[in-house]
Coordinates of C-alpha atoms in Angstrom, one line a residue:
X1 CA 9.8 19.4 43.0
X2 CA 10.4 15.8 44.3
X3 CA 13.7 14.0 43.6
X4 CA 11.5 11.2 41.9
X5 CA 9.9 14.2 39.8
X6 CA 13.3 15.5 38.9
X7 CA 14.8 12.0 38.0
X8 CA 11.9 11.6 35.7
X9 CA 12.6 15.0 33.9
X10 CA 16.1 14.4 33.6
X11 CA 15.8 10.9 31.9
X12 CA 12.5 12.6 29.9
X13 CA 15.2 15.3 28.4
X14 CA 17.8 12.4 27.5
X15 CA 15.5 10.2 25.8
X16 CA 14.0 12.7 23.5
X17 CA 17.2 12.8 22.0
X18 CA 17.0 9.3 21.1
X19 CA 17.0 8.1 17.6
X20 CA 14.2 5.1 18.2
X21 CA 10.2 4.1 17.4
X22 CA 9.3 6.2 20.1
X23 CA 10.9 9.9 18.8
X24 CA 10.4 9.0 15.0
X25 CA 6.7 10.5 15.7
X26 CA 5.0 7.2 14.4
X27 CA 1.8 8.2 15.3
X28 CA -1.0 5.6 16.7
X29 CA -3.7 6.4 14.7
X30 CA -2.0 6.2 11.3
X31 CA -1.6 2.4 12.1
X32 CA -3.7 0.0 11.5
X33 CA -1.7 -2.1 14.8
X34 CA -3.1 -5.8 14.1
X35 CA -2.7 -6.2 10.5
X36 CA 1.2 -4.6 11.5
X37 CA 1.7 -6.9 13.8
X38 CA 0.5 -10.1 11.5
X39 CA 2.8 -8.8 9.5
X40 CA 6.0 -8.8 11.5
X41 CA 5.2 -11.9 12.6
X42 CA 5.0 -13.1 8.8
X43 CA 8.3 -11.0 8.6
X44 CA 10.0 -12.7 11.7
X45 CA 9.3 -15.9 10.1
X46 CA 10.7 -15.6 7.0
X47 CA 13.6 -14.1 8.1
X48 CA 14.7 -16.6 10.6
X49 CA 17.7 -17.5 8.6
X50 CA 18.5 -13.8 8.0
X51 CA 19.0 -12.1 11.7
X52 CA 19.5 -8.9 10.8
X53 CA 15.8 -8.7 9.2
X54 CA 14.6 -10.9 12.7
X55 CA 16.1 -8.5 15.2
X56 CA 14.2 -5.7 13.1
X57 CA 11.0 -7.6 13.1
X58 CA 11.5 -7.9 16.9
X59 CA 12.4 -4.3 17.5
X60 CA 9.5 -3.2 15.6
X61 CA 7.2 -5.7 17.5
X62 CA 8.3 -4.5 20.5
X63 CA 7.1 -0.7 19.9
X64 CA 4.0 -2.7 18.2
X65 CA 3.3 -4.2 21.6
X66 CA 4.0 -0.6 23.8
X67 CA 1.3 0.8 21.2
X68 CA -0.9 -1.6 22.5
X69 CA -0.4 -1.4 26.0
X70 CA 1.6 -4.8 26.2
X71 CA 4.9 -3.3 27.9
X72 CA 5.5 -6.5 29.2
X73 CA 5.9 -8.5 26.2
X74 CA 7.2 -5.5 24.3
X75 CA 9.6 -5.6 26.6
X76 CA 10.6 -9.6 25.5
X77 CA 10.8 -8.7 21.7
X78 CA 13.2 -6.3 22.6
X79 CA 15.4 -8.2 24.5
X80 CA 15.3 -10.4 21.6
X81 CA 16.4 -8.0 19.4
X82 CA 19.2 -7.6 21.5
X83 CA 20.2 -11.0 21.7
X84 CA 19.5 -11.2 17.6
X85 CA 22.2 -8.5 17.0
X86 CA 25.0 -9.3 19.4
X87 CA 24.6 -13.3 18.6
X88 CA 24.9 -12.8 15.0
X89 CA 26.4 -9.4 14.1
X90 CA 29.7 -8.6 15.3
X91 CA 30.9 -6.2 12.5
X92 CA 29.1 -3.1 13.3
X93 CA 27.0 -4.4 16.0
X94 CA 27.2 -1.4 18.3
X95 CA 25.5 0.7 15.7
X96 CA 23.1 -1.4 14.9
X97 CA 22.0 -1.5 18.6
X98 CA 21.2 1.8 18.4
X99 CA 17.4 1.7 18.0
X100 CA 17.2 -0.9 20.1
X101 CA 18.5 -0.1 22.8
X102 CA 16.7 3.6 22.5
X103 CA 13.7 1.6 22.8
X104 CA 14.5 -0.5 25.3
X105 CA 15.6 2.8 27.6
X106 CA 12.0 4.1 26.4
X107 CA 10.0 1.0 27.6
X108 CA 12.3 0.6 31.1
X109 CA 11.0 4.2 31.4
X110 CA 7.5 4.0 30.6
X111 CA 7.9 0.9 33.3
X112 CA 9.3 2.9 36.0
X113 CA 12.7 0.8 35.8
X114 CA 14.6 3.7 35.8
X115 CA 17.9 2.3 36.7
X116 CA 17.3 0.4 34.1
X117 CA 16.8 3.2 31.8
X118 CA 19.7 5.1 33.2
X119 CA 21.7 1.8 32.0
X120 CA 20.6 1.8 28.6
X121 CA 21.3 5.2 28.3
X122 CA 24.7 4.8 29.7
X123 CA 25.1 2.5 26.8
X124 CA 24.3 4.8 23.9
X125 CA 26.3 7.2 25.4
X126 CA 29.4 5.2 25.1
X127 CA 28.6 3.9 21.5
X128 CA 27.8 7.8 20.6
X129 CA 31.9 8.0 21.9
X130 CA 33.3 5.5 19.8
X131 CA 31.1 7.0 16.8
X132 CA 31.2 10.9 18.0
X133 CA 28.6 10.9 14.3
X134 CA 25.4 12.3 15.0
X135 CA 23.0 9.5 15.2
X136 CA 20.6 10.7 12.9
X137 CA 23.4 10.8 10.9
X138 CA 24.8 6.8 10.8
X139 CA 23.4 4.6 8.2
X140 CA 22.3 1.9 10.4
X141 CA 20.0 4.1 12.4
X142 CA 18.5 5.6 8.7
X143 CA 17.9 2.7 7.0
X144 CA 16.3 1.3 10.3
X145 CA 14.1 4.1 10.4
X146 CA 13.5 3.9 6.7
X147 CA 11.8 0.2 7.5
X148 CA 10.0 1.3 10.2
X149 CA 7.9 4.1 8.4
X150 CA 7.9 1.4 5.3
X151 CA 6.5 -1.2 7.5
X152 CA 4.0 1.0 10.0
X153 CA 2.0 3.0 7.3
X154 CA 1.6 4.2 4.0
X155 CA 1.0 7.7 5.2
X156 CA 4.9 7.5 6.1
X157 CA 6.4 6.5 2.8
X158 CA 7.9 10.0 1.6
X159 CA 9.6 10.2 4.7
X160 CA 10.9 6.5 4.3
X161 CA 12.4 7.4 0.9
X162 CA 13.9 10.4 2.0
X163 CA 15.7 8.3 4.9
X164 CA 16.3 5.8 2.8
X165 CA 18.3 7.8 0.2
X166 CA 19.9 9.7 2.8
X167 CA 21.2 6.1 4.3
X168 CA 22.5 4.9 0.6
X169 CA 24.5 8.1 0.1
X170 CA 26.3 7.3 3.2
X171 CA 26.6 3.8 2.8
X172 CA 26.3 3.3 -1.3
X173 CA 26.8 -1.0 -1.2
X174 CA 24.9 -1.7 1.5
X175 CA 22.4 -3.9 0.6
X176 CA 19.4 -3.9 3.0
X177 CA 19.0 0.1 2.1
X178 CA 19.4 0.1 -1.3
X179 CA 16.5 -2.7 -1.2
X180 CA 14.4 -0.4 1.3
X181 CA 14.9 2.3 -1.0
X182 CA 14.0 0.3 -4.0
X183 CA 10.8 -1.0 -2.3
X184 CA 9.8 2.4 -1.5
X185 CA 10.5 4.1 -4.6
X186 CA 8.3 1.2 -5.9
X187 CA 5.3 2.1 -4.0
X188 CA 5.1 5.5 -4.9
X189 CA 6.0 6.2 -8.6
X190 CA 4.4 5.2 -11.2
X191 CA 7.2 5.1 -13.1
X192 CA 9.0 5.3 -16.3
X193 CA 11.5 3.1 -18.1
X194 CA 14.2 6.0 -17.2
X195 CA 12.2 6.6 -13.9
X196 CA 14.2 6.6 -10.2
X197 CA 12.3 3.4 -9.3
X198 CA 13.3 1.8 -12.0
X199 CA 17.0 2.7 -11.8
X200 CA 17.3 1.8 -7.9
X201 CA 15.6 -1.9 -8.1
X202 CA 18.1 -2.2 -11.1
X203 CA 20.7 -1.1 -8.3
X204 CA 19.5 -2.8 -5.8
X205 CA 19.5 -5.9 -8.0
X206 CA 22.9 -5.4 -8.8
X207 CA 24.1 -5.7 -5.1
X208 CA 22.0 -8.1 -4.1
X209 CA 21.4 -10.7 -7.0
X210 CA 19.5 -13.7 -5.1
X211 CA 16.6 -10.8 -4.1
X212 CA 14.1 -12.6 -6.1
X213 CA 11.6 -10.2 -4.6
X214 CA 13.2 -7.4 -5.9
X215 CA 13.9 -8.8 -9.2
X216 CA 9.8 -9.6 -9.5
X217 CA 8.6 -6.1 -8.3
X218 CA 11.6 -4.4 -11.5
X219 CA 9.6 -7.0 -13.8
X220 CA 6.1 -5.8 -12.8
X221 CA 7.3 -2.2 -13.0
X222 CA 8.4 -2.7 -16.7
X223 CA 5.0 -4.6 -18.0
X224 CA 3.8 -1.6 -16.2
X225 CA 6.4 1.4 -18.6
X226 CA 6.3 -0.6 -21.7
X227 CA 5.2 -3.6 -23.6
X228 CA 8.6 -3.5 -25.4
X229 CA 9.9 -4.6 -22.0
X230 CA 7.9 -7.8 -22.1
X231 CA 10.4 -10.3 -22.7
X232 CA 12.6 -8.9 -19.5
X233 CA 9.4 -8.4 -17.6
X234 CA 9.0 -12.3 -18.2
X235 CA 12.3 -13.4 -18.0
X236 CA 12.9 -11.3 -14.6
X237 CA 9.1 -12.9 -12.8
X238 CA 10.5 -16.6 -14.4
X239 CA 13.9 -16.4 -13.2
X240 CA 12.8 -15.1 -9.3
X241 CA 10.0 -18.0 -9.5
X242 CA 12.5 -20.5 -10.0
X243 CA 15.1 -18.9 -7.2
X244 CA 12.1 -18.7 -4.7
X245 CA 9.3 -21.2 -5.6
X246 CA 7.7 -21.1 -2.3
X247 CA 8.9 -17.5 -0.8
X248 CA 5.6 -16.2 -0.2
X249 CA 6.8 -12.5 -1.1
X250 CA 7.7 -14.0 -4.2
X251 CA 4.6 -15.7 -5.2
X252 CA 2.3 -13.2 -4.3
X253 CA 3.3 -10.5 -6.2
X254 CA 4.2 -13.2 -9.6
X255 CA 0.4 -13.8 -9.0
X256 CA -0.4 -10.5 -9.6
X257 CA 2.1 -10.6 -12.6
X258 CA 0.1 -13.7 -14.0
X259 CA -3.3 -11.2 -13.5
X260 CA -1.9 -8.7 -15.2
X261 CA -1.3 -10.5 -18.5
X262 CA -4.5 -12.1 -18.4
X263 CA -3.3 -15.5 -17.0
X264 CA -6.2 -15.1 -14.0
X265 CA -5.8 -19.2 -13.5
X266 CA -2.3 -19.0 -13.1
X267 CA -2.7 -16.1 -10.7
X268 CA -5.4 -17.6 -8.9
X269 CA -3.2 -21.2 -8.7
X270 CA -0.4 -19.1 -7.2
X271 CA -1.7 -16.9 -4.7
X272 CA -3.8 -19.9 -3.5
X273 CA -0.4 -21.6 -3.0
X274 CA 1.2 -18.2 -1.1
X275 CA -1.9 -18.5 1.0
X276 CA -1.5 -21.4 2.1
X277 CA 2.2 -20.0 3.5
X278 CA 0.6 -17.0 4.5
X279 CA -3.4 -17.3 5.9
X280 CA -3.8 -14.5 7.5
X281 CA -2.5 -12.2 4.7
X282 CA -4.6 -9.5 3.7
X283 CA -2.7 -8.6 0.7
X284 CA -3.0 -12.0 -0.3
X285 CA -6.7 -12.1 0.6
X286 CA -7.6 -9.0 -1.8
X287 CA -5.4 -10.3 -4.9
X288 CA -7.5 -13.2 -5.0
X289 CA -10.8 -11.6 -5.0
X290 CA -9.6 -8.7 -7.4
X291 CA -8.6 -12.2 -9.7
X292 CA -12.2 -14.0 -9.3
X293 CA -13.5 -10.5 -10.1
X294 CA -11.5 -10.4 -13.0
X295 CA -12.5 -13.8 -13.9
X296 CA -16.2 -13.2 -13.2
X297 CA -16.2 -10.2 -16.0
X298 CA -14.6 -13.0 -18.0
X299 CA -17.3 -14.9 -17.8
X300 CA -20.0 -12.8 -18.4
X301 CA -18.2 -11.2 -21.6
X302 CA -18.2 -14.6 -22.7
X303 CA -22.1 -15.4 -21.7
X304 CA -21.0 -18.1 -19.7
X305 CA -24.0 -19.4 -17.4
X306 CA -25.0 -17.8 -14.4
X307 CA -23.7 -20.8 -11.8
X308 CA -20.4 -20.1 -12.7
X309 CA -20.6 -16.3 -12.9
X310 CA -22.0 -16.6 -9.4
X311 CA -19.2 -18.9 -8.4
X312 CA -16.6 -16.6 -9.1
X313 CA -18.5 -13.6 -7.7
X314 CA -19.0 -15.3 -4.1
X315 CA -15.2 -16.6 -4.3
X316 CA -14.3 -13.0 -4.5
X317 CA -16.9 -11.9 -1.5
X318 CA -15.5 -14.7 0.8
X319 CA -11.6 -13.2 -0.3
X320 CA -12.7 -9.4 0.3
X321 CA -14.8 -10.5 3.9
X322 CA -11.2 -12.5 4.8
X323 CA -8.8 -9.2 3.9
X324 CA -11.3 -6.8 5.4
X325 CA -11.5 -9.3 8.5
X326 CA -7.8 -8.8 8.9
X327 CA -7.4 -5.5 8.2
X328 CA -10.4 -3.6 9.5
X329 CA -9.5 -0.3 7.7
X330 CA -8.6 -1.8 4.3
X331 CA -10.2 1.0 2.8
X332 CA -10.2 -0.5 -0.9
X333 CA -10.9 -4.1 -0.1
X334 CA -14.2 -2.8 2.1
X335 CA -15.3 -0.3 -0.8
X336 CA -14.8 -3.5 -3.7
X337 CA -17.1 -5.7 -0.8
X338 CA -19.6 -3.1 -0.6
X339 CA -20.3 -3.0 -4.4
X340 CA -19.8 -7.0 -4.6
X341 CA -22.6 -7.1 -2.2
X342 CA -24.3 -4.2 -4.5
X343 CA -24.4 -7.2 -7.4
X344 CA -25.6 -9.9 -5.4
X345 CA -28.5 -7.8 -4.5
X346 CA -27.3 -7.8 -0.6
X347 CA -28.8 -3.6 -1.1
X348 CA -28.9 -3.0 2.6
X349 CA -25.8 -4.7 3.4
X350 CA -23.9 -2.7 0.8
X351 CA -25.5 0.6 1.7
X352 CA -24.3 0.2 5.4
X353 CA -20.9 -1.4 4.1
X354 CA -20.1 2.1 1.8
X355 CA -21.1 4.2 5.2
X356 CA -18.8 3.0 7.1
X357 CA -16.3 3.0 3.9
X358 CA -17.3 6.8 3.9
X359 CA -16.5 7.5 7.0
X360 CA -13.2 5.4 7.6
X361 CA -11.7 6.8 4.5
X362 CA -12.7 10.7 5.3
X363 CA -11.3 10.0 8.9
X364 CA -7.8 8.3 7.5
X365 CA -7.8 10.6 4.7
X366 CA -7.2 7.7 2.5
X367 CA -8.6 6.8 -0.8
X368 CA -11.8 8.7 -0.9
X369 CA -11.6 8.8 -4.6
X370 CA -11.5 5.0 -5.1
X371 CA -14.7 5.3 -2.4
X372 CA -16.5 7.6 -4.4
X373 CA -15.9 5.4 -8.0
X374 CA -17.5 2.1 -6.6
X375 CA -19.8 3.9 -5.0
X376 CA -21.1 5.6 -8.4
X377 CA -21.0 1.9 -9.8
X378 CA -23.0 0.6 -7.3
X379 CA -25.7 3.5 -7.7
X380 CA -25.7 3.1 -11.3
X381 CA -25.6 -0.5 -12.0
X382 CA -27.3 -1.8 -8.9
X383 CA -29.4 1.1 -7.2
X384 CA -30.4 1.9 -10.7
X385 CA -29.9 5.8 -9.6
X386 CA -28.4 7.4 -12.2
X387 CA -28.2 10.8 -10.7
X388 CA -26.8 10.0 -7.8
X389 CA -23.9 7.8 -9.8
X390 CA -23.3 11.3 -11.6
X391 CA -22.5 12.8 -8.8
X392 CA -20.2 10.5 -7.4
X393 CA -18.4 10.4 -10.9
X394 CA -18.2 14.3 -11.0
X395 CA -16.6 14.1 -7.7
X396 CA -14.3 11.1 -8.2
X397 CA -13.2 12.9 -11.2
X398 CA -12.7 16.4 -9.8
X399 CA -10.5 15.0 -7.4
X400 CA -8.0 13.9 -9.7
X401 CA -8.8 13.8 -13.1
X402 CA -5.6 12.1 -14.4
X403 CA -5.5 9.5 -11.8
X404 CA -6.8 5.7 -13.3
X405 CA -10.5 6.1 -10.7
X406 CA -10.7 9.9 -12.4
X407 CA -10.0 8.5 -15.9
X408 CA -12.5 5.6 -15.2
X409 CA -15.5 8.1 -13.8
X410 CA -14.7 10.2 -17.1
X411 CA -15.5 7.4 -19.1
X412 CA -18.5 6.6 -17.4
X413 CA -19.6 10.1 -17.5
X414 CA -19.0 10.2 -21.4
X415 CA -21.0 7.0 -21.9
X416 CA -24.2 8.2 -19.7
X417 CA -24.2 11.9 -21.5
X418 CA -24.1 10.2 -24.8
X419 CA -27.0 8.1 -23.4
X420 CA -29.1 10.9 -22.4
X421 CA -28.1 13.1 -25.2
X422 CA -29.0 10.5 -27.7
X423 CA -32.4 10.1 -26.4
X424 CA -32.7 14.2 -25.7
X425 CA -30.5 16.1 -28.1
X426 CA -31.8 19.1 -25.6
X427 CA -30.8 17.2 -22.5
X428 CA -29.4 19.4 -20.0
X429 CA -28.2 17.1 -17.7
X430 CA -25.5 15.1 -20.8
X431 CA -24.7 18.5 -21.4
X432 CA -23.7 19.2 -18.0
X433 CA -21.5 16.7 -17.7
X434 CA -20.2 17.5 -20.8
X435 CA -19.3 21.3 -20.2
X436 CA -17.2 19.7 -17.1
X437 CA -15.1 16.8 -19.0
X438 CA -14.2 19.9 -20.9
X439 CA -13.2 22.0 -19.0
X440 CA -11.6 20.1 -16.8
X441 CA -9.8 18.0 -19.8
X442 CA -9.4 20.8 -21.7
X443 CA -10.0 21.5 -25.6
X444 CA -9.2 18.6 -27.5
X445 CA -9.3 20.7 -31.0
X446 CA -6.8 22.6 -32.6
X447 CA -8.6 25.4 -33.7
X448 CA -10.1 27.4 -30.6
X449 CA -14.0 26.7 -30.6
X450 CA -15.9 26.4 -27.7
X451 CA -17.7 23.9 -25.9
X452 CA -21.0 25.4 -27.0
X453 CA -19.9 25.8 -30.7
X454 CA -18.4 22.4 -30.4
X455 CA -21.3 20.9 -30.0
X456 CA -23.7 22.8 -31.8
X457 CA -21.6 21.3 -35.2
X458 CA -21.3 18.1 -33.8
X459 CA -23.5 16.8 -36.0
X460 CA -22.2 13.3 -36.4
X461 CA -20.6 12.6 -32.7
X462 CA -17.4 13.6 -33.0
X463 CA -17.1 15.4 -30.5
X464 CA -18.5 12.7 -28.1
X465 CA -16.3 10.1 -29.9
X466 CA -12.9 12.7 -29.3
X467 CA -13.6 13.0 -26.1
X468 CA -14.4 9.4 -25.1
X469 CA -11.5 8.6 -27.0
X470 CA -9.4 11.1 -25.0
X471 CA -10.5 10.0 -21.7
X472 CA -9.9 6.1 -21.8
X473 CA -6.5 6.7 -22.4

């Protein structure tokens, strides 16, 4: 073995102990790399008069830019990071260069700076002596690993909570994880008025009242529980408006709050003002078209004329073609363009649009039910294939039938057996689908009749009308 052979091992064996992007297994393909690095720029921005959240945004840029085969400017963002922390933190600041610093021995390796490696390493060793803590132990090093699998991918959020709680338990006042914790608890519980999300933005509030972006996520979450929590749901979005008028964060997500009560205008007014903060922000993209869809249904409900049903409909194409532009695996955004396209008769387009949609979401294992729903719609309403919409809405629903897109194909499937039963009372098809929604939803009776019986004594509908009933709840 050579002695540049042995080096190499020796340094390989000391950083794979490291507690930094490059051991947290943050694998390449579960990141969609330039909508993630859009967005630590966004992040970098608006934390310029926060450092702690800036050296984080330029930590996690710098792993961003080792992904992408940029060592070189990786390299600079985490020598800025660097700088960041020892400029501006002084209380704790050796364990907060932690990560850093494990990166920056990572990079100087993958560079063949090896001294330089060695020097960083040297480094860690003597902060692990003045803290003999494990590091995967020290708060700082959790709740920067709980941002960094909040920030890189959704297919990382259980692990993010799980830092992130482990990181409050050690450090309980600590604002930045208590907010991290919050923020993930947020995106993955649906929650109740008594749920753990709820609790921990209430928490997080607590230590940290000027969050304004905390305070409008705990008011969305409550119009969410309970219309009884109205009044705090408003007075919580009213109050963070006015803290934050023009924090982009903020505004966004009080946009969606406007949507949600039926304010579409408002939302639209207000994520057209977070856009113009933010232009290249998917998120922001989507919301808008999701609101011109919304107000395109409006209008057609209302038998509005056609220009400005059209209107709306290409404002929320151009909105979906801008997020999908940004975010090339936006998974929901590309499915919701692909049946836009559908309704403005663009057949071809859509069909090839929902292939690729097919494909990218069986590949990333992501939202294949919400793929399958629009998919349905698109057959049904625009292809005019009814058959092949039943199948998509038997397998949107089989794949979780309490879930909003498996509620949604249930009611669709109700409405087209009805259909084809009214017509045929022999149908075999509406009874089909029928035998399905009840067995997979179960018997909605009391007494212990069967499907078959069910429906032989269903003279007047009932049983159709039950089970509609049932399944848009």
């Amino acid at each position: 073995m050579s002695e540049m052979s042995s080096i190499q091992d020796s340094l390989q064996m000391k950083l794979d102990q490291l507690e930094c992007h490059f051991t947290w297994d943050i694998k390449k393909d579960d990141v969609d790399l330039p909508n993630l690095l859009s967005r630590l720029k966004e992040q970098d921005e608006l934390d310029l008069g926060r450092e702690e959240g800036a050296a984080r945004a330029q930590c996690s840029l710098g792993y961003v830019k080792f992904l992408l085969g940029l060592e070189d400017e990786a390299l600079e963002h985490l020598l800025r990071s660097e700088t960041l922390i020892k400029e501006n933190l002084s209380e704790n600041c050796e364990k907060t260069l932690i990560v850093t610093y494990g990166n920056l021995a990572w990079i100087n390796y993958h560079m063949k700076n090896y001294t330089k490696c060695e020097s960083y390493l040297m480094k860690l060793q003597k902060i692990t002596e003045t803290y003999p803590t494990e590091s995967s132990s020290i708060p700082e090093v959790l709740g920067e690993k709980g941002w960094a699998y909040l920030k890189f991918s959704r297919k990382y959020y259980a692990k993010a909570a799980e830092v992130f709680q482990k990181a409050v338990e050690l450090d309980p006042e600590n604002s930045e994880w208590n907010a991290g914790y919050a923020i993930t608890l947020y995106r993955t519980e649906d929650g109740t008025v008594d749920s753990p999300a709820i609790k921990q933005l209430r928490r997080a509030i607590e230590i940290n009242p000027d969050d304004d972006v905390l305070r409008v996520l705990l008011g969305l979450k409550l119009m969410l529980c309970s219309k009884m929590l109205k009044n705090e749901s408003e007075k919580l979005v009213e109050t963070a408006l006015n803290g934050s008028p023009e924090h982009p964060h903020v505004m966004r997500y009080v946009g969606i709050f406007f949507r949600d009560q039926g304010s579409v205008d408002s939302a639209i007014e207000m994520l057209n003002k977070a856009s113009e903060i933010s232009p290249n922000s998917c998120f922001i993209h989507h919301q808008l078209a999701m609101c011109y869809k919304t107000k395109k249904i409006n209008l057609t409900r209302e038998n509005r004329n056609k220009i400005e049903i059209d209107k709306a409909r290409d404002k929320s194409i151009y909105h979906l073609e801008m997020a999908t532009s940004q975010k090339a695996s936006f998974i929901i955004a590309m499915s919701e363009l692909a049946l836009q396209y559908g309704e403005k008769r663009y057949l071809q387009k859509a069909e090839e649009l929902f292939d690729l949609t097919f494909k990218t979401a069986t590949e990333k294992n992501e939202h294949l039910q919400v793929v399958h729903l629009n998919y349905a719609q698109f057959q049904q309403y625009c292809n005019r294939c009814e058959d092949s919409a039943i199948e998509h809405y038997k397998t949107c629903l089989t794949m979780g039938p309490n879930t909003k897109e498996g509620t949604r194909s249930a009611w669709k499937l109700v409405k087209i057996a009805k259909g084809r039963i009214k017509c045929d009372p022999n149908d075999w098809k509406g009874h089909e689908i029928l035998g399905l929604l009840y067995n997979i939803k179960g018997n909605i009776f009391n007494d212990s009749e069967g499907y078959a019986d069910t429906l032989a004594n269903d003279e007047n509908g009932e049983f159709l009308n039950n089970l509609g009933e049932l399944l848009s709840q």
